Tab-separated table of C-alpha atoms in Angstrom:
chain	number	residue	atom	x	y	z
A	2	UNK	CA	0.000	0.000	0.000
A	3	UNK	CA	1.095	3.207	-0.729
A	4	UNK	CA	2.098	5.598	1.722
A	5	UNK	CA	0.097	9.124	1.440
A	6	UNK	CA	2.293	11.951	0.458
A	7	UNK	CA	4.074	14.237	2.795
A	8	UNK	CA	4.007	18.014	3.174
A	9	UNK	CA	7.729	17.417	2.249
A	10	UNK	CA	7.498	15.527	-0.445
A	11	UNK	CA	4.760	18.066	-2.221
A	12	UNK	CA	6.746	20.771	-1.530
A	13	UNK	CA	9.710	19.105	-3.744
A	14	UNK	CA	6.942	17.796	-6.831
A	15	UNK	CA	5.883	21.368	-7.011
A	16	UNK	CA	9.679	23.020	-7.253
A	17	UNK	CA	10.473	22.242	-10.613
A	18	UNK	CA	6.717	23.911	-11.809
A	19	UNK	CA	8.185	27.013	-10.003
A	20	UNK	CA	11.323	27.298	-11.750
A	21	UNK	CA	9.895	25.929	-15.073
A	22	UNK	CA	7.124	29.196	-14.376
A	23	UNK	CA	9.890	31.650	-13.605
A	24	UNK	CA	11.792	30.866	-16.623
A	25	UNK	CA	8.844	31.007	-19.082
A	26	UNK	CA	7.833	34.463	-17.619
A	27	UNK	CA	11.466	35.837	-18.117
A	28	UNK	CA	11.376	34.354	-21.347
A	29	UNK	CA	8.407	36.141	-22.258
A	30	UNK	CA	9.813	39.531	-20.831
A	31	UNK	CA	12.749	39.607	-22.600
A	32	UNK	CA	10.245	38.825	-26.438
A	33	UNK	CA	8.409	41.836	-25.337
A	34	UNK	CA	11.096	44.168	-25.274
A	35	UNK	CA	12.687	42.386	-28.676
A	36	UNK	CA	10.724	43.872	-30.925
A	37	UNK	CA	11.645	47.290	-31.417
A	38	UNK	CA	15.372	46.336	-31.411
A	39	UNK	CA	14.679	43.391	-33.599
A	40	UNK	CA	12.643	45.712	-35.964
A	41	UNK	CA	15.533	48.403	-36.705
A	42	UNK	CA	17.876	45.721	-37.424
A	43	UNK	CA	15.378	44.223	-39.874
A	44	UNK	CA	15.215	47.345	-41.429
A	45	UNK	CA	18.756	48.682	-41.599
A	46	UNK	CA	17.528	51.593	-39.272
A	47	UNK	CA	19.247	52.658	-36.125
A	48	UNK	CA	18.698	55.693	-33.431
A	49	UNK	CA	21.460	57.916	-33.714
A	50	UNK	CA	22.762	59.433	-31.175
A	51	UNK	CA	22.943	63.061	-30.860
A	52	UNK	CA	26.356	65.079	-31.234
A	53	UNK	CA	28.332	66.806	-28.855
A	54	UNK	CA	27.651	70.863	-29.513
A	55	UNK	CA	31.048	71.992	-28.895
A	56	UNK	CA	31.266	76.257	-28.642
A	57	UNK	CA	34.360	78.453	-29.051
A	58	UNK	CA	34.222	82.161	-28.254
A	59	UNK	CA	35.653	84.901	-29.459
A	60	UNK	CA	37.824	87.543	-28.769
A	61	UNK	CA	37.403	89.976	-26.142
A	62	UNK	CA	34.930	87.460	-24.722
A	63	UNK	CA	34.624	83.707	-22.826
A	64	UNK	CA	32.777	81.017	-22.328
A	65	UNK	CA	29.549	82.879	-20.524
A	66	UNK	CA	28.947	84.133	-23.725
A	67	UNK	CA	27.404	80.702	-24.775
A	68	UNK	CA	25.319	80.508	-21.657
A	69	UNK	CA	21.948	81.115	-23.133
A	70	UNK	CA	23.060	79.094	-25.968
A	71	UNK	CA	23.788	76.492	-23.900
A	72	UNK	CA	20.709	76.472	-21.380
A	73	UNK	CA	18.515	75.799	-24.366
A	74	UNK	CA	20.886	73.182	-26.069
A	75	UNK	CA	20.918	71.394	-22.683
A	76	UNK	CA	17.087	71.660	-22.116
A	77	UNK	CA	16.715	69.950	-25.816
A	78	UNK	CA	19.121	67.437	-24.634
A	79	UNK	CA	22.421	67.848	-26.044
A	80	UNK	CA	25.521	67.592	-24.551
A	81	UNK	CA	27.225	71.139	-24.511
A	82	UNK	CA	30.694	71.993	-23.883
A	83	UNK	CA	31.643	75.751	-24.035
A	84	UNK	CA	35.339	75.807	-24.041
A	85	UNK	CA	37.832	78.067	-23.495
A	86	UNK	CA	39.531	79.849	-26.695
A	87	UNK	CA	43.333	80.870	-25.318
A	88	UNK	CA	43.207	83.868	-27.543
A	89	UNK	CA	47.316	83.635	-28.308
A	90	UNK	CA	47.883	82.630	-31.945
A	91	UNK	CA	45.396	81.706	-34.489
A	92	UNK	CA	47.821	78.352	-34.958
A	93	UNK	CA	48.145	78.052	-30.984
A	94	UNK	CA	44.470	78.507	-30.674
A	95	UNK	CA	43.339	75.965	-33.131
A	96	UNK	CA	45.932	73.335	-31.443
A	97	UNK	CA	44.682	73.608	-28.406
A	98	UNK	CA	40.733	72.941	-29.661
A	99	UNK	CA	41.827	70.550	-31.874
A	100	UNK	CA	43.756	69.008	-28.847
A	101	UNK	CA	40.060	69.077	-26.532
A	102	UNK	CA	38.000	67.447	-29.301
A	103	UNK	CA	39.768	64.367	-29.705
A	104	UNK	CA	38.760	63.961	-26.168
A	105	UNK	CA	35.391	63.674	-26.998
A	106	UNK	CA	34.028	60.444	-29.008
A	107	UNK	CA	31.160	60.493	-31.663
A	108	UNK	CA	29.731	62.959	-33.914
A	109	UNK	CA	30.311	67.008	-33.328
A	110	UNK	CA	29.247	70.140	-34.633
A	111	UNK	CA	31.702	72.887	-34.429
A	112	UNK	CA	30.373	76.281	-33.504
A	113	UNK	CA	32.443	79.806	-33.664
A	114	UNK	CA	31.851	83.150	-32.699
A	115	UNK	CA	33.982	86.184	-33.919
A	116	UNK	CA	37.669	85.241	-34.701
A	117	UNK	CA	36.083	81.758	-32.723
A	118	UNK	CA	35.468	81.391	-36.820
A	119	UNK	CA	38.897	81.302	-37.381
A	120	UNK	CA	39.841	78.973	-34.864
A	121	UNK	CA	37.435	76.015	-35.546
A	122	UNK	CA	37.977	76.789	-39.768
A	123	UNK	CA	41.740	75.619	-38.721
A	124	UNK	CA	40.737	72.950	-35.413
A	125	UNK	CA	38.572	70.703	-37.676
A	126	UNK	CA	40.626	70.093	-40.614
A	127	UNK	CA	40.746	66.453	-40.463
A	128	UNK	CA	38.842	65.192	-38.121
A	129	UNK	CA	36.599	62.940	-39.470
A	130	UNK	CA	34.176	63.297	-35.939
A	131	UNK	CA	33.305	66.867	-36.937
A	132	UNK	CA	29.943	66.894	-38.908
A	133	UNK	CA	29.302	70.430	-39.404
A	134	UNK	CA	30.659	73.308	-39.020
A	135	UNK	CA	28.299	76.790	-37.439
A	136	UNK	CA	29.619	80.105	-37.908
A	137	UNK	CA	27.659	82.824	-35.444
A	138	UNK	CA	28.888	86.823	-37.203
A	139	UNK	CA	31.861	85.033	-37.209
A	140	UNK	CA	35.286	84.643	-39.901
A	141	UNK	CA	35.076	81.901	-42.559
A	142	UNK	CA	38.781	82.304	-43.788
A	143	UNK	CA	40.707	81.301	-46.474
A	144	UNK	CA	43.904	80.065	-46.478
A	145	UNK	CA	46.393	82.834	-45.778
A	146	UNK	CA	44.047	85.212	-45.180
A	147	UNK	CA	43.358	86.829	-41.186
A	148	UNK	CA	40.771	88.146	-39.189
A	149	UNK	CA	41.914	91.443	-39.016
A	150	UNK	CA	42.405	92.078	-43.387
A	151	UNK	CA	38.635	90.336	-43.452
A	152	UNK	CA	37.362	92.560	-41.044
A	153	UNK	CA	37.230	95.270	-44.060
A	154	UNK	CA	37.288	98.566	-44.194
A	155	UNK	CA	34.047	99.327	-43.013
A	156	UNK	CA	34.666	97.713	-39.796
A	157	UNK	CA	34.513	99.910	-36.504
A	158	UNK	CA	37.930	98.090	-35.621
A	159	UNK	CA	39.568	99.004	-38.901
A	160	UNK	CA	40.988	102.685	-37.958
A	161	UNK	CA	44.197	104.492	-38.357
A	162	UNK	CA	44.806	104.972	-35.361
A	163	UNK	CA	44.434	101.791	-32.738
A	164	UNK	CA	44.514	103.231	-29.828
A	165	UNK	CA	41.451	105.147	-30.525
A	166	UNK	CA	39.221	101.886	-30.052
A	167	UNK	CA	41.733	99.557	-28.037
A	168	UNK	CA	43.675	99.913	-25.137
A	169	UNK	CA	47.126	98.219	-25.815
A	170	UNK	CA	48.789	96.398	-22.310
A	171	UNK	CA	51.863	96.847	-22.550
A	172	UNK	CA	51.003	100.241	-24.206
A	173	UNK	CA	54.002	100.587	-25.712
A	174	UNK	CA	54.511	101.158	-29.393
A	175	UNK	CA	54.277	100.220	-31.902
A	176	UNK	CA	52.590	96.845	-30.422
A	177	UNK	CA	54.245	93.896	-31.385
A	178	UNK	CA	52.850	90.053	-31.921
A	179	UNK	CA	52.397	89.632	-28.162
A	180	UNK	CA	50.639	93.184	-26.923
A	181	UNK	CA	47.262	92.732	-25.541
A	182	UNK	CA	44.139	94.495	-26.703
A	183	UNK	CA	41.309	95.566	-24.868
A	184	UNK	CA	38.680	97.231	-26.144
A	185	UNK	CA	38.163	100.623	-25.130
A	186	UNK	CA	34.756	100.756	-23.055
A	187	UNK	CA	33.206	103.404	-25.775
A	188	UNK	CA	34.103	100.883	-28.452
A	189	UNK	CA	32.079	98.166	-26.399
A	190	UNK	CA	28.974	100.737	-25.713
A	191	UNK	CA	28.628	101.752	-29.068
A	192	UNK	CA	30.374	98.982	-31.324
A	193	UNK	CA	30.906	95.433	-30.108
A	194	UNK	CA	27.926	94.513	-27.839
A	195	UNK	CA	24.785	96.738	-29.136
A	196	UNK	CA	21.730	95.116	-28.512
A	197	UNK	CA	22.296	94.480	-25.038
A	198	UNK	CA	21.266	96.674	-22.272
A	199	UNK	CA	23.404	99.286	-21.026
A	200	UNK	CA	24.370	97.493	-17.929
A	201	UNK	CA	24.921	94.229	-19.775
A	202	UNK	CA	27.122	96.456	-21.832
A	203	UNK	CA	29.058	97.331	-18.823
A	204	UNK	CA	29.529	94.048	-17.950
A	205	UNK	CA	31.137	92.941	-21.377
A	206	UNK	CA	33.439	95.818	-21.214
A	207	UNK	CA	34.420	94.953	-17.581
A	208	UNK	CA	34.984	91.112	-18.360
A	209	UNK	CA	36.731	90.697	-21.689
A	210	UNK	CA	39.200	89.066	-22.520
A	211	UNK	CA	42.249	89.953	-24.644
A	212	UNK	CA	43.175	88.931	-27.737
A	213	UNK	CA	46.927	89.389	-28.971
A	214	UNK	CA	48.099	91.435	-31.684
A	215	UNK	CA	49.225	88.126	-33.439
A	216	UNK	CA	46.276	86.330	-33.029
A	217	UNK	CA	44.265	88.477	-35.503
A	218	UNK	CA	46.872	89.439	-37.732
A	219	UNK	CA	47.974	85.435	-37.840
A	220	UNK	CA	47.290	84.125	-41.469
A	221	UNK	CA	44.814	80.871	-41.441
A	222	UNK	CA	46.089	77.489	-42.641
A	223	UNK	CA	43.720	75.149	-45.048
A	224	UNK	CA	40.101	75.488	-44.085
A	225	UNK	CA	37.952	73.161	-42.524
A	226	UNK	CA	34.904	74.212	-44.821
A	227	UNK	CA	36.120	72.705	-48.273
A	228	UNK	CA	34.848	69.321	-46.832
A	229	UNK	CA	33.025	69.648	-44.148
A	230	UNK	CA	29.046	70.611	-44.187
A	231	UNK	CA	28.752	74.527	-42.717
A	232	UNK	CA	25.799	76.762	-42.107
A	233	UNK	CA	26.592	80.757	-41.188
A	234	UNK	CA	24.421	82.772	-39.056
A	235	UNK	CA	24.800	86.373	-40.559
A	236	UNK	CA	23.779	89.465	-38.017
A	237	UNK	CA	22.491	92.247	-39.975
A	238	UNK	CA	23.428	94.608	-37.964
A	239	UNK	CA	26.851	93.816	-37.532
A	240	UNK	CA	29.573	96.752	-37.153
A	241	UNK	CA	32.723	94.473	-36.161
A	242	UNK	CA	32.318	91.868	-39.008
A	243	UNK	CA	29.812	93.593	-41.642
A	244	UNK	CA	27.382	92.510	-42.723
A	245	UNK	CA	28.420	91.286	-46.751
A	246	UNK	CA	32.098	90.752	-45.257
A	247	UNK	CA	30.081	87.959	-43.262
A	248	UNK	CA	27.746	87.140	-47.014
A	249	UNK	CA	31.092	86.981	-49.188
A	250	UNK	CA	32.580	84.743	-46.610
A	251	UNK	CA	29.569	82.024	-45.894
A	252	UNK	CA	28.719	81.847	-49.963
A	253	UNK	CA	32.520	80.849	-50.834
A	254	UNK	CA	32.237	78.289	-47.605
A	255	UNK	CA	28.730	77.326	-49.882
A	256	UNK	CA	27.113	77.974	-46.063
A	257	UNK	CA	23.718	77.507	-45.851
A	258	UNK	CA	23.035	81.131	-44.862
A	259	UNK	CA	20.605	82.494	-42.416
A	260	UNK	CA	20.257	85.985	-41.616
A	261	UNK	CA	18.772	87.573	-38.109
A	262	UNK	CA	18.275	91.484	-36.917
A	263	UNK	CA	21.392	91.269	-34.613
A	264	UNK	CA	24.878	92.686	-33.623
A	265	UNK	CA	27.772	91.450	-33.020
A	266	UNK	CA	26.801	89.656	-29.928
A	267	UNK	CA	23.860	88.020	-31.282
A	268	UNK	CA	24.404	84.942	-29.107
A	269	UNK	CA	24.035	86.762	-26.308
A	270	UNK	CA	20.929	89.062	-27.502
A	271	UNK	CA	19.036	86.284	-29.767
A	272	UNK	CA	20.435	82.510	-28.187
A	273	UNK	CA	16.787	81.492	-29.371
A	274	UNK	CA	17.861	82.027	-32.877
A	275	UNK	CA	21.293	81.112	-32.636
A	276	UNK	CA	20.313	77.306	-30.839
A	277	UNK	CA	17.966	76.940	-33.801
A	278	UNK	CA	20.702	77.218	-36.507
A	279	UNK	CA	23.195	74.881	-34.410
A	280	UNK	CA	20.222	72.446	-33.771
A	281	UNK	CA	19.596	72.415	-37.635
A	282	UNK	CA	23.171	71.708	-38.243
A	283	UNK	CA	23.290	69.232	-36.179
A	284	UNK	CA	19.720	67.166	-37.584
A	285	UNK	CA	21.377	67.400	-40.751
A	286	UNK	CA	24.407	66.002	-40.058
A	287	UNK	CA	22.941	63.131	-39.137
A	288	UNK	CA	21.462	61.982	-42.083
């Protein structure tokens, strides 16, 4: 006769049920989540990920200059770095961005304002990681060709005498390759940062940074634009890079151009605008 079962012997009959169950159900959680995976591999499409926005100033600027910029960049969920632009030598410059993006891995877009141009026009040759290239009232040049000759005559900075719109440290003269240059506060107020408020204007003339003699007058080397994708944000209202100067420079880049009612400093009066370009850029480089 057989002996009835014990609470023991239940126990173990009904164990391999439980981990047969457990199995099935994990089973079925991991088909669930399959499909959308298995789905871009059937059809050769993939997310891509977003590129790094990577912003150099200008001269007589830094970083903050970005910061609206980058609030909205971030908020749309890119990753931002503003970096700092030495200001020495166009070559120097460019070496040491060049240096800080191959750092970074994946796809960028380049952005420059001011002789911040310059610099990523000579930091991206090469690099196969930069996508496009974003110009904000900014230089485009050439090779052999410098800020300072493509400023133009009709420039506020292009004067015969210096000193009238900088302050030179040391002040001696002439200046040489090395002297600093300030902007003279009236040059700020009335030239570099209209648009802003007066007391923002204040601030920009009591923060700026120098750029060298050498930095501006420094010819360019082979420019990143022949083969890399750029678009050119032209301010209209421009008095330290006109406003064709800018036109003439984007059209031989073959920029896509967009224009906006702005100064100099139009990423600091109009980031709205300015994130929009650099977001475009960077939705078509992906494609």
């Amino acid at each position: 006769m057989t002996s009835p079962p014990t609470h023991a012997s239940l126990r173990a009959r009904r164990r391999p049920f439980t981990v047969a169950a457990t199995l099935t159900a994990a089973v079925l959680i991991l088909v669930s989540l399959a499909p959308a995976s298995g789905a871009a591999a059937l059809d050769g499409t993939s997310r891509t990920a977003k590129p790094t926005i990577v912003l150099v100033h200008g001269a007589w600027a830094d970083a903050s200059s970005w910061n609206g910029v980058v609030k909205r960049l971030q908020d749309d969920g890119y990753a931002v770095r503003a970096i700092a632009n030495p200001l020495r030598s166009l070559s120097g410059d460019a070496a040491s961005v060049k240096t800080f993006l191959e750092t970074l891995t994946g796809p960028i877009v380049l952005v420059g304002h001011s002789y911040g141009g310059a610099v990523i026009t000579n930091a991206a040759t090469g690099n196969p990681d930069v996508k496009a290239l974003v110009y904000v009232n900014a230089f485009a040049p050439d090779a052999g060709e410098s800020a300072t000759a493509l400023a133009g005559p009709d420039s506020a900075l292009s004067v015969a005498d210096p000193t009238t719109v900088f302050d030179l440290v040391p002040a001696t003269l002439p200046p040489t390759a090395d002297t600093d240059l300030y902007l003279k506060r009236s040059t700020v107020l009335d030239s570099f940062a209209s648009g802003l408020s007066s007391d923002d204007k204040a601030v920009v003339a009591a923060t700026q940074r120098p750029a060298t003699v050498g930095a501006l007058n420094e010819p360019s080397g082979t420019p990143a634009w022949r083969t890399i994708p750029s678009w050119n944000l032209i301010g209209t209202r421009d008095r330290i890079i006109p406003r064709d100067v800018q036109e003439t420079m984007a059209k031989r880049a073959g920029s896509t151009i967009v224009e906006y009612n702005a100064g100099h400093v139009g990423l600091m009066t109009d980031p709205r605008t300015v994130t929009h370009v650099i977001e475009r850029a960077a939705r078509a480089s992906a494609h």
